[in-house]
mmCIF file of C-alpha atoms in Angstrom:
data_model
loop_
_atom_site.group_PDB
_atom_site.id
_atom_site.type_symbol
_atom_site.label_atom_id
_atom_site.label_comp_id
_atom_site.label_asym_id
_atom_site.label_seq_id
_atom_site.Cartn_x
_atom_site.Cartn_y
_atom_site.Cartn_z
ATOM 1 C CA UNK R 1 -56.802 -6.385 -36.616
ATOM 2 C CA UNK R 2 -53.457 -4.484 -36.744
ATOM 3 C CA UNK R 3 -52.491 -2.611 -33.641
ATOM 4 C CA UNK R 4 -51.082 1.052 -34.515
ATOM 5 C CA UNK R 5 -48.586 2.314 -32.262
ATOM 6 C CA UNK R 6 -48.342 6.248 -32.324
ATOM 7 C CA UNK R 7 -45.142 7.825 -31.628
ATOM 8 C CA UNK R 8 -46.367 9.526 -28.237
ATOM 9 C CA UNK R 9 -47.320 6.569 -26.557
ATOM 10 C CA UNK R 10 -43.949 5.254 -26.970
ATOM 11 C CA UNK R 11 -42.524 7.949 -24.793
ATOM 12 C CA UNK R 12 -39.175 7.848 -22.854
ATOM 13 C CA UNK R 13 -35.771 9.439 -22.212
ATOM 14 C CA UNK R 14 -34.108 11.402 -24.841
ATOM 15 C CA UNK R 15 -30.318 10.687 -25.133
ATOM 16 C CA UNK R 16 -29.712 14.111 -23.966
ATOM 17 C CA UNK R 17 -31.635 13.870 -20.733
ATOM 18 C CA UNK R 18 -29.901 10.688 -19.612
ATOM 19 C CA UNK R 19 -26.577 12.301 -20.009
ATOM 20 C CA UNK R 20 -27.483 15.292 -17.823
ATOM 21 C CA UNK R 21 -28.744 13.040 -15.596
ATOM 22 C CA UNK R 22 -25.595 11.411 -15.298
ATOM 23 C CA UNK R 23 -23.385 14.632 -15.863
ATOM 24 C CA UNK R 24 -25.315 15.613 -12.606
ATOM 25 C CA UNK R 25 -24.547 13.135 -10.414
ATOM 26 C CA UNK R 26 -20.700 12.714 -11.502
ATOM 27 C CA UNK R 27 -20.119 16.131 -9.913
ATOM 28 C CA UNK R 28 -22.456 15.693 -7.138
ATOM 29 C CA UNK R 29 -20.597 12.746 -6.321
ATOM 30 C CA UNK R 30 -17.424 14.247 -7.050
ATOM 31 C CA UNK R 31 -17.746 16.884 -5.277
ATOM 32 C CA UNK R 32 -18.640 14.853 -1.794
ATOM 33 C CA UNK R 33 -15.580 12.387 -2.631
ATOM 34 C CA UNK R 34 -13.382 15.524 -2.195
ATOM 35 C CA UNK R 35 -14.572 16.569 1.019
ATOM 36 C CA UNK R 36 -15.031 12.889 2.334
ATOM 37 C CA UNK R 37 -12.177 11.834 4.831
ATOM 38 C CA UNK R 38 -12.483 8.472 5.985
ATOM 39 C CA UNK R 39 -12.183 7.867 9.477
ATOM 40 C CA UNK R 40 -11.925 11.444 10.172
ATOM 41 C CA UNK R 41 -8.349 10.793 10.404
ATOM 42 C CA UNK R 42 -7.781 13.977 8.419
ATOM 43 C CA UNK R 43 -5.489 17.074 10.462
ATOM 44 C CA UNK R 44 -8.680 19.497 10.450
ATOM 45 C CA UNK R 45 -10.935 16.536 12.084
ATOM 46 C CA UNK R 46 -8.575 15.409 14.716
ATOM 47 C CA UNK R 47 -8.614 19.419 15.403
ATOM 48 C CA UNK R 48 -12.379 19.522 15.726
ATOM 49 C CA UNK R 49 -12.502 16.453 17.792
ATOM 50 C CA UNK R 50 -9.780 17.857 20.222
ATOM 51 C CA UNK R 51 -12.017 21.071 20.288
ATOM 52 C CA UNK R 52 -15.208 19.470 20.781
ATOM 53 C CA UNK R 53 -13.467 17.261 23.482
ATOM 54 C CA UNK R 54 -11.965 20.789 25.061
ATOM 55 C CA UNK R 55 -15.454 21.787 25.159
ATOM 56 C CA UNK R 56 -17.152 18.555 26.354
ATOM 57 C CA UNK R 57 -14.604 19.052 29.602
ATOM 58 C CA UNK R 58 -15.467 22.530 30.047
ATOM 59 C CA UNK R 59 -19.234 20.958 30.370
ATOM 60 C CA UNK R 60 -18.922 18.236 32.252
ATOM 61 C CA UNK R 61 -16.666 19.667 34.697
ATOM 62 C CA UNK R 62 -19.372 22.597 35.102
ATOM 63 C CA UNK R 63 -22.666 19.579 34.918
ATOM 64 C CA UNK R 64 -20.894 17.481 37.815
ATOM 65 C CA UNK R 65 -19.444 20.683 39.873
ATOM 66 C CA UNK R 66 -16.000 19.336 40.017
ATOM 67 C CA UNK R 67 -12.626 20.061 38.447
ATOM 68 C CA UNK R 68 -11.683 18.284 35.273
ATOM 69 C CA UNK R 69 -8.495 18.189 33.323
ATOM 70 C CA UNK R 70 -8.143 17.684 29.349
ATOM 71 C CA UNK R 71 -4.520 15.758 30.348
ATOM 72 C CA UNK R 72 -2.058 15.132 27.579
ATOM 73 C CA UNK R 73 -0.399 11.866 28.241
ATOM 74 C CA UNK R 74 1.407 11.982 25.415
ATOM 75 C CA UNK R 75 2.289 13.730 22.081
ATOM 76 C CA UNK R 76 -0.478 11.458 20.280
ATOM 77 C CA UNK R 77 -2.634 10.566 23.657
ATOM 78 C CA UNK R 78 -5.030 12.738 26.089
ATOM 79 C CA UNK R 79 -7.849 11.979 28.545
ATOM 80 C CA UNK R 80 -10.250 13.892 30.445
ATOM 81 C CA UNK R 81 -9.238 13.328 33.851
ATOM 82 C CA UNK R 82 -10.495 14.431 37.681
ATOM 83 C CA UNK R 83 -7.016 14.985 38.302
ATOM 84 C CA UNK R 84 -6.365 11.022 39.505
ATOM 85 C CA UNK R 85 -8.102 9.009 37.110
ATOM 86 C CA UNK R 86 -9.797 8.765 33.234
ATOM 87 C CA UNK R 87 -13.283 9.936 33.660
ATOM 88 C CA UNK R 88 -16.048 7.807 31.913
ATOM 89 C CA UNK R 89 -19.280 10.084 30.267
ATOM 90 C CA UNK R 90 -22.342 10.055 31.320
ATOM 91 C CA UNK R 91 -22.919 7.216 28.728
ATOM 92 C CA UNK R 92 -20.301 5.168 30.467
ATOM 93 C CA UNK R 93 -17.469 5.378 28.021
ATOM 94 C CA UNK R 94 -14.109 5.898 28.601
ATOM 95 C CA UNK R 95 -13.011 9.648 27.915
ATOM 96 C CA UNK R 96 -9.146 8.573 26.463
ATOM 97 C CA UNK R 97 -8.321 9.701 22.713
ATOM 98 C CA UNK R 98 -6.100 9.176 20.016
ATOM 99 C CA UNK R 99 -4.785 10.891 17.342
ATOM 100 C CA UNK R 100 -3.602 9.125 13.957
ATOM 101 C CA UNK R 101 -1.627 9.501 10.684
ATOM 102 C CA UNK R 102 0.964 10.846 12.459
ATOM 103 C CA UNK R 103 -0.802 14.086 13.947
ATOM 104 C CA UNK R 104 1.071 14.801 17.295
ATOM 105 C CA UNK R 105 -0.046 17.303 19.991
ATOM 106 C CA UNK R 106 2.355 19.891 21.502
ATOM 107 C CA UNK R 107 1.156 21.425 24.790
ATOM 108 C CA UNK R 108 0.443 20.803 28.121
ATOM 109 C CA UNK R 109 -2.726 19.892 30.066
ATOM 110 C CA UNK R 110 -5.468 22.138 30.178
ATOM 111 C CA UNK R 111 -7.958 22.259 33.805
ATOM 112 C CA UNK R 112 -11.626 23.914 34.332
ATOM 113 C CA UNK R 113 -13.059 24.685 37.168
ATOM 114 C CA UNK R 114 -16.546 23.768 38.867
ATOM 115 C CA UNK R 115 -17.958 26.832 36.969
ATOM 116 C CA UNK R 116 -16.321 25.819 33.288
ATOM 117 C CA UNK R 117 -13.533 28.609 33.701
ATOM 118 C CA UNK R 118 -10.328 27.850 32.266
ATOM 119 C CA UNK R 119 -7.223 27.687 35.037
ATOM 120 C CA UNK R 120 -3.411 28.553 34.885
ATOM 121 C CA UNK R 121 -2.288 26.678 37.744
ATOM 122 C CA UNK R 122 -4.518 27.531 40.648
ATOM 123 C CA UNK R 123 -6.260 31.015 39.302
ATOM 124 C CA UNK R 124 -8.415 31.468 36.442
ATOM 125 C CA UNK R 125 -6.410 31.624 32.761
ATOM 126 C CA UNK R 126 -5.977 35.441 32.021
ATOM 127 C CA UNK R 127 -4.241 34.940 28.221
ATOM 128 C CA UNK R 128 -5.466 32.420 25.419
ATOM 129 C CA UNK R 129 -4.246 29.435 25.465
ATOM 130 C CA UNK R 130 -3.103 27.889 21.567
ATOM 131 C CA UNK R 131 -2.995 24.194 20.958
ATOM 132 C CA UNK R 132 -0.887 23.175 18.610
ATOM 133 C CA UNK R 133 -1.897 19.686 16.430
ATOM 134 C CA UNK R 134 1.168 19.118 12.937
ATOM 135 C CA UNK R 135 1.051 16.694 10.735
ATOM 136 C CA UNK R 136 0.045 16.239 7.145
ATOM 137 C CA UNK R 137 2.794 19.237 6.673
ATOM 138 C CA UNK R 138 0.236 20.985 8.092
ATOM 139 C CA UNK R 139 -0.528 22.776 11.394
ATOM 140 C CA UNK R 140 -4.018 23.791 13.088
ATOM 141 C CA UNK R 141 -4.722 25.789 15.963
ATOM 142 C CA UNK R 142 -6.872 25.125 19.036
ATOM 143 C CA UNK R 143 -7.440 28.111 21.196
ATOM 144 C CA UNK R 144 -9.287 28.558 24.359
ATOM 145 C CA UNK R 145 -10.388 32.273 25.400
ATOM 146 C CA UNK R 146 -9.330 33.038 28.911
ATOM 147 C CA UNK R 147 -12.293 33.396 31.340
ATOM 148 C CA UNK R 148 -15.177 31.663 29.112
ATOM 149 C CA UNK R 149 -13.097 28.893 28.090
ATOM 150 C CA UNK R 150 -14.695 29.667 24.353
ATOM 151 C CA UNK R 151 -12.805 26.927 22.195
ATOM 152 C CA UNK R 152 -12.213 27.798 18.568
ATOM 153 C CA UNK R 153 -10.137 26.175 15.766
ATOM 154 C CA UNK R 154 -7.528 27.965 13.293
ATOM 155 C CA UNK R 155 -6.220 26.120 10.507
#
């Protein structure tokens, strides 16, 4: 008995449908390659971080009801600080940062209140404040609105 094989049971992928396939996911994968920075090491995410650190000092200073300090301790270093000492986080680690590739920080250290409001010395910040991060040949912005301590970044 001869077995007959009919041309739509033997079904599969054209030619054409595997190279779409594959056309797809080159610039799908592409695409996230080009936006990928390992490390975060890149200028923009060392911004970010320093923002999001800003930010986490604005609320843990306001969740404990104490002062705390984003110190820079030097161009490349900071800390959150209560003014004597490195903080640790509620999750027990150490609040001390570092920047790499080169980025360097150029301003000076930055307190909040109890409440989360920004100081200048010992009376709440009236102007906004602009961190500077360079390197890369490039510069971003951190700023911090007087009175809300609102952090934002500017490339």
């Amino acid at each position: 008995m001869d077995v007959v094989i009919s041309k739509k049971s033997c079904r599969g992928f054209t030619l054409v449908e595997l190279v779409a396939v594959l056309l797809i996911l080159g610039v799908t994968s592409s695409a996230i390659m080009l936006r990928w920075a390992p490390g975060d090491q890149s200028l923009p995410a060392q911004a970010d971080l320093l923002a999001r650190n800003l930010r986490h000092t604005q609320a843990m200073a306001l969740s404990r009801g104490v002062a705390l300090t984003l110190d820079v301790q030097s161009p490349t270093t900071y800390a959150i600080t209560d003014g004597a000492a490195t903080i640790r986080d509620s999750a027990g680690a150490l609040q001390d940062f570092v920047l790499d590739n080169g980025v360097t920080l150029s301003v000076s250290d930055l307190k909040f209140d109890s409440l989360g409001r920004p100081l200048s010395g010992a009376s709440l910040m009236s102007t906004t404040r602009s961190w500077t991060l360079s390197g890369e040949s490039s510069i971003a912005t951190v700023l911090v609105q007087p009175l809300t301590g609102h952090v934002t970044v500017a490339p």
